[in-house]
XYZ file of C-alpha atoms in Angstrom:
711
model
C 218.402 71.237 62.290
C 218.889 69.014 65.324
C 215.713 70.444 66.885
C 213.744 69.741 63.717
C 215.040 66.184 63.655
C 213.886 65.606 67.219
C 210.415 67.001 66.495
C 210.154 64.756 63.450
C 211.333 61.772 65.433
C 208.803 62.453 68.168
C 206.032 62.621 65.582
C 207.146 59.431 63.941
C 207.490 57.591 67.229
C 204.025 58.743 68.286
C 202.590 57.633 64.961
C 204.372 54.353 65.133
C 203.294 53.698 68.718
C 199.701 54.522 67.873
C 199.826 52.158 64.908
C 201.358 49.398 66.981
C 198.627 49.802 69.603
C 196.041 49.638 66.866
C 197.477 46.245 65.831
C 196.592 44.885 69.240
C 193.224 46.577 69.762
C 191.881 45.694 66.325
C 193.654 42.407 65.756
C 190.621 40.928 64.104
C 191.053 43.475 61.314
C 194.804 44.197 61.135
C 197.747 41.809 60.984
C 201.477 42.496 61.214
C 203.829 41.286 58.450
C 204.793 37.607 58.452
C 208.586 37.285 58.739
C 210.155 34.020 57.485
C 209.989 31.599 60.384
C 206.787 33.139 61.821
C 204.355 31.339 59.540
C 201.294 29.828 61.191
C 201.184 32.358 64.031
C 198.519 35.045 64.544
C 197.684 38.012 66.693
C 200.023 38.751 69.643
C 202.428 35.800 69.070
C 202.841 36.862 65.429
C 203.569 40.437 66.491
C 206.186 39.311 69.009
C 207.776 36.976 66.458
C 207.961 39.738 63.840
C 209.760 42.212 66.084
C 212.112 39.542 67.457
C 213.064 38.450 63.911
C 213.779 42.033 62.851
C 215.797 42.607 66.035
C 217.835 39.422 65.502
C 218.472 40.242 61.821
C 219.826 43.664 62.806
C 221.970 42.076 65.563
C 223.493 39.520 63.179
C 224.115 41.921 60.294
C 224.861 45.300 61.884
C 228.596 46.130 61.848
C 229.555 48.689 64.447
C 232.019 51.138 62.815
C 235.536 50.475 64.024
C 236.388 54.177 64.266
C 233.830 54.845 67.010
C 235.417 56.052 70.226
C 236.196 53.347 72.734
C 233.343 52.497 75.069
C 230.747 54.330 72.961
C 227.172 53.847 74.151
C 224.065 55.090 72.420
C 221.142 54.079 70.292
C 219.857 54.372 66.764
C 216.119 54.952 66.296
C 214.735 53.703 63.006
C 211.221 54.431 61.704
C 210.423 52.053 58.858
C 207.575 50.882 56.710
C 206.544 47.499 55.343
C 204.580 48.047 52.118
C 201.800 45.958 50.592
C 204.411 43.886 48.723
C 206.307 42.956 51.890
C 209.288 45.258 51.241
C 211.054 47.182 54.018
C 211.515 50.927 53.518
C 213.376 53.260 55.907
C 211.451 56.490 56.591
C 213.614 58.195 59.173
C 216.760 57.466 61.212
C 217.823 59.380 64.304
C 221.377 59.033 65.594
C 224.143 61.255 66.926
C 226.598 59.589 64.539
C 226.117 59.727 60.761
C 228.176 56.533 60.350
C 225.665 54.657 62.515
C 222.786 56.026 60.447
C 224.448 54.845 57.242
C 225.040 51.383 58.678
C 221.429 51.082 59.818
C 220.199 52.079 56.366
C 222.529 49.424 54.805
C 221.211 46.686 57.120
C 217.561 47.483 56.440
C 218.230 47.358 52.725
C 219.231 43.690 53.190
C 216.088 42.624 55.057
C 214.251 39.853 53.194
C 210.868 40.267 51.623
C 208.150 39.252 54.062
C 204.452 38.515 53.989
C 202.844 41.979 53.818
C 200.701 43.405 56.621
C 196.989 42.945 56.065
C 193.843 44.914 56.829
C 190.534 43.036 56.712
C 192.360 40.258 54.945
C 193.786 42.503 52.203
C 197.434 43.479 51.733
C 198.225 46.893 53.236
C 201.187 48.797 54.648
C 202.230 49.738 58.161
C 204.835 51.818 60.007
C 206.955 50.642 62.929
C 209.827 51.804 65.123
C 212.906 49.920 66.299
C 215.648 51.030 68.669
C 219.140 49.634 68.038
C 221.256 49.726 71.184
C 225.008 50.296 70.846
C 226.718 48.013 71.937
C 224.437 45.616 70.109
C 222.016 43.413 72.001
C 220.355 40.236 70.822
C 216.721 39.476 71.488
C 217.716 37.078 74.244
C 219.904 39.740 75.878
C 217.107 42.331 75.681
C 214.645 39.916 77.279
C 217.192 39.055 79.971
C 217.558 42.733 80.881
C 213.757 43.120 81.012
C 213.431 40.051 83.225
C 216.139 41.342 85.572
C 214.245 44.618 85.949
C 210.982 42.771 86.618
C 212.634 40.653 89.328
C 214.215 43.731 90.944
C 210.885 45.580 90.967
C 209.185 42.548 92.491
C 211.815 42.323 95.257
C 211.512 46.036 95.974
C 207.741 45.694 96.204
C 208.005 42.798 98.659
C 210.640 44.755 100.595
C 208.393 47.840 100.790
C 205.197 46.036 101.777
C 205.932 46.543 105.465
C 207.920 49.741 105.031
C 206.370 53.183 105.463
C 207.021 55.549 102.568
C 208.075 59.148 103.148
C 205.869 60.801 100.504
C 203.163 61.950 102.949
C 205.717 63.282 105.454
C 207.646 65.102 102.724
C 204.738 67.433 101.834
C 206.025 70.986 102.242
C 203.928 73.575 104.083
C 204.622 77.288 104.055
C 203.773 79.950 106.558
C 200.326 81.221 105.577
C 200.634 84.772 104.223
C 197.076 85.379 102.943
C 197.716 84.816 99.223
C 194.091 85.753 98.500
C 195.081 89.428 98.601
C 196.888 89.060 95.260
C 194.669 86.304 93.836
C 191.974 86.287 91.162
C 189.412 85.375 93.793
C 186.316 87.570 93.910
C 186.020 89.962 96.860
C 182.588 89.342 98.428
C 180.433 92.300 97.419
C 179.439 94.383 100.431
C 178.773 98.110 99.999
C 180.226 98.769 103.425
C 183.471 96.860 102.754
C 183.915 98.163 99.200
C 183.844 101.702 100.651
C 187.287 100.940 102.154
C 188.979 101.074 98.758
C 186.440 102.970 96.653
C 188.473 106.196 96.827
C 191.670 104.448 95.725
C 189.872 102.759 92.829
C 188.515 106.094 91.599
C 191.637 108.218 91.535
C 192.187 110.418 88.500
C 194.521 108.712 86.044
C 193.762 105.097 86.940
C 192.979 102.767 84.044
C 190.667 100.428 85.915
C 186.953 99.714 85.485
C 184.824 100.061 88.586
C 181.329 99.328 87.275
C 181.547 95.528 87.059
C 181.329 93.893 90.465
C 182.398 91.930 92.345
C 186.053 92.925 91.969
C 188.880 90.440 92.191
C 191.564 90.926 94.827
C 194.144 91.354 92.054
C 192.137 94.242 90.563
C 192.032 96.105 93.863
C 195.638 95.289 94.862
C 196.937 97.503 92.025
C 195.510 100.583 93.766
C 194.929 99.708 97.417
C 197.119 97.668 99.752
C 194.619 95.186 101.177
C 197.399 93.243 102.894
C 198.700 96.322 104.697
C 195.201 97.223 105.886
C 194.718 93.677 107.156
C 198.080 93.653 108.947
C 197.309 96.984 110.612
C 194.168 95.454 112.151
C 195.952 92.488 113.748
C 195.643 92.082 117.503
C 198.514 90.754 119.579
C 197.026 87.377 120.440
C 199.198 84.405 121.364
C 196.660 81.684 122.052
C 195.159 79.595 119.274
C 191.631 80.652 120.203
C 192.581 84.329 120.367
C 194.247 84.258 116.960
C 191.347 82.432 115.324
C 188.726 84.704 116.887
C 190.331 88.061 116.129
C 192.882 87.658 113.348
C 192.982 84.427 111.373
C 191.017 81.949 109.304
C 189.814 78.953 111.276
C 191.733 76.645 108.915
C 194.437 78.024 106.651
C 196.920 75.952 104.667
C 199.517 77.022 102.108
C 201.909 74.784 100.216
C 203.760 74.515 96.941
C 201.412 76.084 94.379
C 198.224 75.867 96.425
C 196.360 77.372 99.369
C 192.946 77.129 100.927
C 190.983 78.424 103.898
C 187.903 77.232 105.739
C 185.751 79.379 107.988
C 182.431 79.055 109.757
C 179.953 81.735 108.661
C 177.499 83.336 111.073
C 174.639 85.797 110.852
C 173.028 85.873 114.271
C 170.547 88.675 114.931
C 167.743 89.507 117.313
C 165.516 92.535 117.218
C 162.178 94.209 117.693
C 159.987 95.730 114.991
C 157.010 97.880 115.948
C 154.477 99.368 113.565
C 150.983 100.791 113.503
C 149.772 97.394 112.303
C 151.803 94.756 114.102
C 154.650 94.342 116.548
C 157.142 91.608 115.776
C 160.130 90.144 117.536
C 162.707 89.424 114.852
C 165.637 87.067 114.625
C 168.025 85.488 112.159
C 169.957 82.299 112.825
C 172.425 81.621 110.014
C 175.177 79.005 110.148
C 177.408 78.192 107.251
C 180.784 77.142 105.930
C 182.941 79.062 103.481
C 185.875 77.508 101.631
C 188.270 79.552 99.523
C 191.472 78.627 97.789
C 193.813 78.698 94.854
C 195.584 76.092 92.694
C 198.514 77.769 91.032
C 198.181 81.405 90.008
C 195.442 80.869 87.457
C 192.742 78.897 89.297
C 190.807 80.136 92.334
C 187.605 78.955 93.945
C 185.134 79.780 96.665
C 182.017 78.038 97.920
C 179.658 78.995 100.721
C 176.782 77.023 102.184
C 174.219 78.640 104.487
C 171.403 77.243 106.574
C 169.133 79.923 108.038
C 165.936 80.393 109.943
C 164.489 83.783 110.614
C 161.652 86.225 111.013
C 161.879 89.857 109.942
C 159.909 93.060 110.359
C 156.286 92.681 109.300
C 156.709 94.634 106.056
C 159.520 92.274 104.997
C 157.546 89.144 105.908
C 154.460 90.409 104.087
C 156.379 91.309 100.945
C 158.257 87.990 100.949
C 154.989 86.059 101.093
C 153.449 88.216 98.341
C 156.150 87.149 95.861
C 156.280 83.535 97.014
C 156.346 80.568 94.663
C 153.349 78.405 93.825
C 150.982 80.690 95.712
C 151.942 79.016 98.989
C 152.252 81.490 101.929
C 154.943 79.318 103.478
C 156.839 79.204 100.200
C 157.918 82.836 100.331
C 160.846 84.552 98.597
C 163.262 86.583 100.705
C 164.748 89.218 98.363
C 168.371 88.479 97.632
C 168.146 85.025 99.233
C 165.527 82.942 97.457
C 162.689 80.532 98.054
C 161.887 79.596 101.644
C 159.747 77.079 103.442
C 157.780 77.479 106.623
C 159.622 77.202 109.940
C 157.508 76.818 113.033
C 154.347 78.887 112.660
C 155.612 82.332 111.722
C 159.207 82.033 110.458
C 161.120 81.083 107.351
C 163.677 78.385 106.619
C 166.134 79.784 104.037
C 168.846 77.508 102.624
C 171.361 79.270 100.403
C 174.495 78.311 98.495
C 176.993 80.356 96.480
C 180.071 79.282 94.533
C 182.575 80.651 92.059
C 185.346 79.011 90.053
C 187.731 81.528 88.483
C 190.308 80.744 85.804
C 192.696 83.430 84.577
C 194.752 82.109 81.644
C 196.317 85.509 80.947
C 196.350 89.100 82.135
C 193.783 89.912 79.461
C 191.182 87.271 80.279
C 189.308 86.004 83.311
C 186.705 83.209 83.160
C 184.179 82.570 85.925
C 181.718 79.741 86.463
C 179.509 80.756 89.305
C 176.331 80.462 91.285
C 175.650 83.864 92.733
C 174.895 87.458 91.758
C 176.446 90.261 89.735
C 176.301 94.046 89.774
C 176.958 96.661 87.088
C 177.259 100.292 88.065
C 179.024 102.774 90.343
C 176.048 103.552 92.548
C 174.205 102.013 95.440
C 171.504 100.913 93.022
C 171.872 99.545 89.524
C 169.211 99.849 86.874
C 170.769 97.234 84.595
C 172.134 94.418 86.809
C 171.759 94.292 90.573
C 172.813 91.936 93.352
C 169.456 92.289 95.129
C 168.098 89.196 93.396
C 168.368 85.530 94.408
C 171.532 83.675 93.291
C 171.551 82.042 89.860
C 173.996 79.972 87.761
C 176.140 82.015 85.391
C 179.202 81.957 83.186
C 181.205 85.174 82.890
C 184.043 86.236 80.613
C 186.076 89.322 81.554
C 188.405 90.614 78.845
C 190.679 93.536 79.708
C 193.121 95.285 77.362
C 194.250 98.809 76.454
C 191.580 101.137 77.924
C 188.772 98.579 77.685
C 187.102 95.968 79.843
C 184.553 93.789 78.099
C 182.295 91.568 80.223
C 180.032 88.806 78.905
C 177.609 87.105 81.271
C 175.336 84.149 80.505
C 172.659 83.513 83.133
C 170.207 80.690 83.827
C 167.051 82.011 85.478
C 163.664 80.837 86.769
C 160.087 82.049 86.658
C 158.453 80.669 89.808
C 154.983 82.232 89.560
C 152.078 79.791 89.940
C 151.088 80.589 86.329
C 154.540 79.520 85.137
C 154.801 76.364 87.244
C 154.278 72.991 85.558
C 151.896 70.391 86.910
C 154.857 68.389 88.220
C 155.981 71.377 90.285
C 158.947 72.419 88.137
C 159.537 76.091 87.420
C 159.849 77.660 83.999
C 163.425 78.078 82.800
C 164.565 81.246 81.094
C 167.925 82.576 80.004
C 169.739 85.877 79.855
C 172.830 86.959 77.969
C 174.351 90.387 78.452
C 177.548 92.152 77.578
C 179.025 95.326 78.952
C 181.813 97.356 77.321
C 183.625 99.760 79.631
C 185.947 102.315 77.969
C 188.202 104.815 79.683
C 187.821 107.603 77.142
C 190.131 109.876 79.140
C 191.896 109.702 82.482
C 188.734 111.204 84.002
C 185.849 109.954 81.840
C 184.557 106.394 81.584
C 181.745 105.369 79.236
C 180.000 102.011 79.274
C 177.650 100.322 76.807
C 175.312 97.556 77.921
C 173.075 95.157 76.026
C 170.967 92.315 77.352
C 168.433 89.826 76.024
C 166.091 87.465 77.881
C 164.367 84.495 76.296
C 162.320 81.571 77.533
C 162.781 77.842 77.079
C 159.783 77.576 74.758
C 159.378 75.145 71.889
C 162.483 73.314 73.036
C 164.607 76.401 72.292
C 166.879 75.895 75.297
C 169.982 78.043 75.514
C 170.006 79.761 72.120
C 173.583 79.593 70.813
C 172.836 82.651 68.651
C 173.464 84.708 71.785
C 176.602 82.863 72.882
C 178.816 84.766 70.459
C 180.473 87.336 72.744
C 180.749 90.090 70.103
C 177.363 89.923 68.394
C 174.577 92.497 68.732
C 171.759 90.821 70.625
C 169.049 93.161 69.359
C 169.666 92.087 65.765
C 169.612 88.395 66.665
C 166.498 88.820 68.768
C 164.730 90.664 65.947
C 165.617 87.968 63.418
C 164.143 85.372 65.798
C 160.909 87.432 66.184
C 160.740 90.282 68.657
C 158.227 88.359 70.744
C 160.635 85.485 71.360
C 162.978 87.563 73.491
C 163.231 90.781 75.437
C 166.141 93.051 74.539
C 167.351 95.910 76.721
C 170.060 98.562 76.181
C 172.006 100.611 78.673
C 174.544 103.416 78.873
C 176.757 104.182 81.875
C 179.142 107.046 82.540
C 181.501 108.199 85.276
C 183.469 111.423 85.527
C 186.266 111.976 88.041
C 186.218 115.686 88.870
C 189.214 115.111 91.125
C 190.332 112.494 93.619
C 187.546 113.519 96.007
C 184.561 114.015 93.698
C 183.142 111.478 91.252
C 179.942 111.772 89.253
C 178.191 108.749 87.733
C 175.038 107.815 85.891
C 173.075 105.189 83.962
C 170.564 105.328 81.131
C 168.279 102.346 80.567
C 166.419 101.899 77.258
C 163.759 99.179 77.053
C 161.862 99.081 73.731
C 162.409 102.768 72.940
C 160.177 104.251 70.192
C 161.313 107.254 68.121
C 157.819 107.675 66.668
C 156.400 108.006 70.146
C 159.050 110.583 71.007
C 158.066 112.664 67.977
C 154.451 112.557 69.067
C 155.485 114.082 72.415
C 152.613 112.412 74.224
C 154.546 110.438 76.916
C 153.777 107.122 75.251
C 153.989 104.008 77.385
C 156.387 102.646 74.732
C 159.143 104.968 75.885
C 160.311 102.603 78.574
C 163.384 104.343 79.916
C 165.082 104.860 83.237
C 168.041 106.863 84.388
C 170.344 107.330 87.358
C 172.558 110.266 88.381
C 174.808 110.260 91.394
C 177.881 111.674 93.076
C 180.489 110.454 95.565
C 182.537 112.597 97.905
C 185.585 110.705 99.167
C 187.335 111.685 102.418
C 184.537 114.185 102.800
C 185.345 117.451 104.574
C 188.928 116.133 104.685
C 187.904 113.425 107.131
C 189.807 110.295 106.190
C 187.615 107.282 105.254
C 184.374 109.275 105.244
C 182.321 108.657 102.096
C 179.218 110.686 101.291
C 177.039 109.689 98.355
C 173.921 111.124 96.740
C 171.884 109.301 94.097
C 168.686 109.802 92.117
C 166.907 107.000 90.235
C 163.886 107.382 87.953
C 162.255 104.562 85.984
C 159.174 105.001 83.794
C 156.136 102.698 83.830
C 156.342 99.261 82.183
C 160.170 99.155 82.221
C 161.520 95.600 82.759
C 158.142 94.096 81.747
C 157.400 92.350 78.441
C 154.487 91.195 76.300
C 155.169 87.713 77.713
C 155.524 87.850 81.472
C 157.996 84.965 81.409
C 160.540 86.991 79.421
C 160.509 89.980 81.733
C 163.709 91.280 83.291
C 163.339 89.205 86.419
C 164.321 86.040 88.263
C 162.471 84.158 91.020
C 159.796 86.880 91.306
C 162.429 89.636 91.737
C 163.712 92.312 89.372
C 167.239 91.895 88.024
C 167.299 95.677 87.601
C 166.155 98.026 90.329
C 164.449 96.180 93.198
C 161.361 98.404 92.936
C 160.586 97.296 89.380
C 159.108 100.057 87.195
C 157.162 103.284 87.678
C 159.037 105.101 90.469
C 161.478 107.852 91.398
C 163.925 107.703 94.284
C 166.437 109.901 96.133
C 169.232 108.319 98.200
C 171.655 109.947 100.658
C 174.406 107.706 102.048
C 177.288 108.180 104.490
C 179.899 105.553 105.371
C 182.790 105.818 107.809
C 185.358 103.458 109.227
C 188.356 103.827 111.513
C 190.462 100.838 112.399
C 187.877 98.211 113.409
C 185.009 100.631 114.037
C 182.430 101.480 111.383
C 179.182 103.387 110.879
C 176.793 103.517 107.908
C 173.736 105.693 107.347
C 171.286 105.693 104.456
C 168.202 107.782 103.781
C 165.699 106.969 101.004
C 162.782 109.018 99.744
C 160.743 107.600 96.887
C 157.490 107.763 94.959
C 156.123 104.479 93.586
C 153.174 103.899 91.261
C 151.524 100.647 92.353
C 148.400 98.927 91.074
C 145.116 99.224 92.948
C 144.266 95.546 92.364
C 140.677 96.047 93.495
C 137.895 94.266 91.635
C 135.040 96.717 91.174
C 137.339 99.693 91.616
C 140.456 99.412 89.452
C 142.343 96.332 88.243
C 144.451 98.078 85.591
C 148.169 97.602 85.117
C 149.981 100.885 85.850
C 153.440 99.602 85.003
C 155.009 98.959 88.392
C 154.629 95.174 88.502
C 157.130 93.687 86.021
C 155.458 90.270 86.270
C 152.408 91.526 84.385
C 152.331 91.602 80.584
C 152.252 95.204 79.407
C 149.501 94.164 76.984
C 147.157 93.003 79.758
C 144.923 95.696 81.262
C 147.412 98.460 80.448
C 146.136 101.605 82.166
C 147.294 104.138 79.560
C 148.766 104.295 76.081
C 149.743 107.947 76.268
C 150.529 110.398 79.047
C 152.212 107.691 81.074
C 153.694 109.400 84.111
C 156.065 108.177 86.792
C 154.171 107.176 89.958
C 150.878 106.866 88.088
C 148.296 104.593 89.696
C 148.266 104.058 93.439
C 150.932 106.679 94.179
C 152.853 105.603 97.274
C 155.377 107.614 99.251
C 158.251 105.592 100.698
C 160.616 106.979 103.354
C 163.386 104.790 104.776
C 166.182 105.599 107.215
C 168.759 102.865 107.838
C 171.485 103.300 110.485
C 174.128 100.791 111.470
C 177.262 100.936 113.603
C 179.567 98.352 115.030
C 182.948 96.719 115.469
C 184.888 94.428 113.139
C 185.639 91.208 115.031
C 187.611 89.257 112.411
C 188.811 90.832 109.143
C 189.258 87.455 107.417
C 185.505 86.781 107.285
C 184.419 90.410 107.777
C 182.698 89.273 110.962
C 181.029 92.294 112.577
C 179.223 93.022 115.783
C 176.563 95.632 114.974
C 173.623 97.647 116.188
C 170.998 98.543 113.592
C 167.931 100.725 113.270
C 165.494 100.972 110.351
C 162.636 103.443 110.059
C 160.210 102.875 107.194
C 157.090 104.749 106.207
C 154.899 103.365 103.417
C 151.972 105.608 102.516
C 149.706 104.844 99.478
C 146.900 107.156 98.393
C 144.469 104.230 98.629
C 144.740 101.202 100.894
C 143.719 97.709 99.852
C 144.441 94.093 100.776
C 148.066 94.192 99.584
C 148.954 97.889 99.784
C 148.399 99.728 103.041
C 149.816 102.497 105.163
C 152.485 101.269 107.526
C 155.081 102.947 109.697
C 157.791 100.710 111.156
C 160.624 101.102 113.667
C 162.999 98.148 113.631
C 165.856 97.737 116.118
C 168.354 94.894 115.831
C 171.627 93.674 117.273
C 173.785 90.904 115.950
C 176.982 89.232 114.876
C 177.298 88.937 111.114
C 179.812 87.929 108.447
C 179.246 90.816 106.043
C 179.915 89.033 102.733
C 176.816 90.029 100.766
C 174.311 92.881 100.807
C 171.006 92.685 102.645
C 168.383 94.942 101.032
C 165.392 95.841 103.205
C 164.671 99.172 101.481
C 161.556 98.423 99.456
């Protein structure tokens, strides 16, 4: 009962305070009651007079009960109303003594009738609050106490003008213990680093969800002791420089409820690329700053700023220029990085920024506002969402409960083709919404369902709130808006844990699937599907930390493309699905190994791609490999659409890398790398030609995102 009284009092006091404030703010409309003796006054003086008169009346008429204990001190809070007739009415009284409440009610019943409060000149009613101090105080005594406090505060201020305060010096710092390892901060997605805990994350019986990446540190910490691994790598360095170089963050601060780190980021490489067409000295000069931190347990953040200049192997440079913005050779697009500008005569200037703000209000929900990339899948490639595309703004909701993880992602994308660029130089805006439901059907089997829709900012449509609902079916909404207004795509993922050493995984991509075409059994172009099958062998041959992986990807022609090129499944002239676009098959063999600070990675790729001939007078048809062409423009076939149709090109890539981990805090690595690439089309033209490349490189790199040069 006492608790209810206090809640009611708090509500009344709040209401009364708000009303009193309104008297002052809107004094041209509202007027307090006119107590006898306050006639002729208005606005603030009238308000002061009214409250003083009420206070004095209570002081002169209130009789403190004689049976109160000696020396009793307290207060009586009275919420009262003055109605439109000028009558006082008690609404609520709060006091620890019932006898005081009764006396207050008696006194208020004796208050004289006053001039009623007014609103816009008309009689109204109003609520007020008064506090009756026990022992009683007159108005003069109350004002004297207030004045004494004002004088004391003034003296203290004058006294402290030349006195240093201790607030700054009293800030408490703790020994930094790497709180990120248990935080909700995202672990930078690097295939090589994620291999450290991939086996632990895929043990039989775990109830986690490994397809949505990047992981948070808290997700991984449940199955793999990141802190223990970090501690085991520490070198015995006493000097500040030695500790910062080999073991620690450059700046690391931890206090009461907060922490943050600051590190310089480097990617410094030099190399030599030789081919049958052109020899190229290569380099990369990347400098950056990364800041990470946490505020409380719920809020974490990271931001990284890069400034880079570089030149790559000829096949990379040529491809980057071919997908450049605005048709400008200097305005190339480096896959996974973004738009560049010319640097010197033959290099690229590549600014890049990434950021993520993570809020975790409960164990079941994680919210992320980011500028970066996402990945869905258990393989090296993803057919439905890959990190091989340039960064983009996004908002992500992760909801985890029971055996389910449900991920909603809302993305803001760009079409930067010359045909989609406005006369003022601005790029066309497009949007994507996708959701992915991951379900652990058994302790071994995981099944995932994916749905995505892309739409353009046409006719002032903007971000269509029809797709913001996290539990709606996008295909139905897209159909109701006209199938040509958006591009819907469906996906299915699966993973089976044979045991703690062997995992099998796969994806099925469905883009505008046609049952009628299936019945016709004529390989219609409408059956735009792709699939992935793969396997992982952890601690292979009983060698600790050796991962072997095999993967096969196959995507039919015209997948990811759309009737309107703007609403394809792409961003900044790159595919959001597989980096090769459509119309290909691919085999991947991967091995990764690490021991203490040493590591080695090897990857072999064999693929068949169906490219366009793009030769006027010979063949300018669209064979379904270029996702930035409308599938209605110059489509090569309607039936008997085969993978690798068109300018069939064989791609062979071998990528080897080995090195030493310098600093585990930034994943700074010294490495030696070698890439062999053979690109062999059946017909050469201006943009597609036979090329065999050997690319050697050496460098010092913070491995915090994936470089993809296998295209």
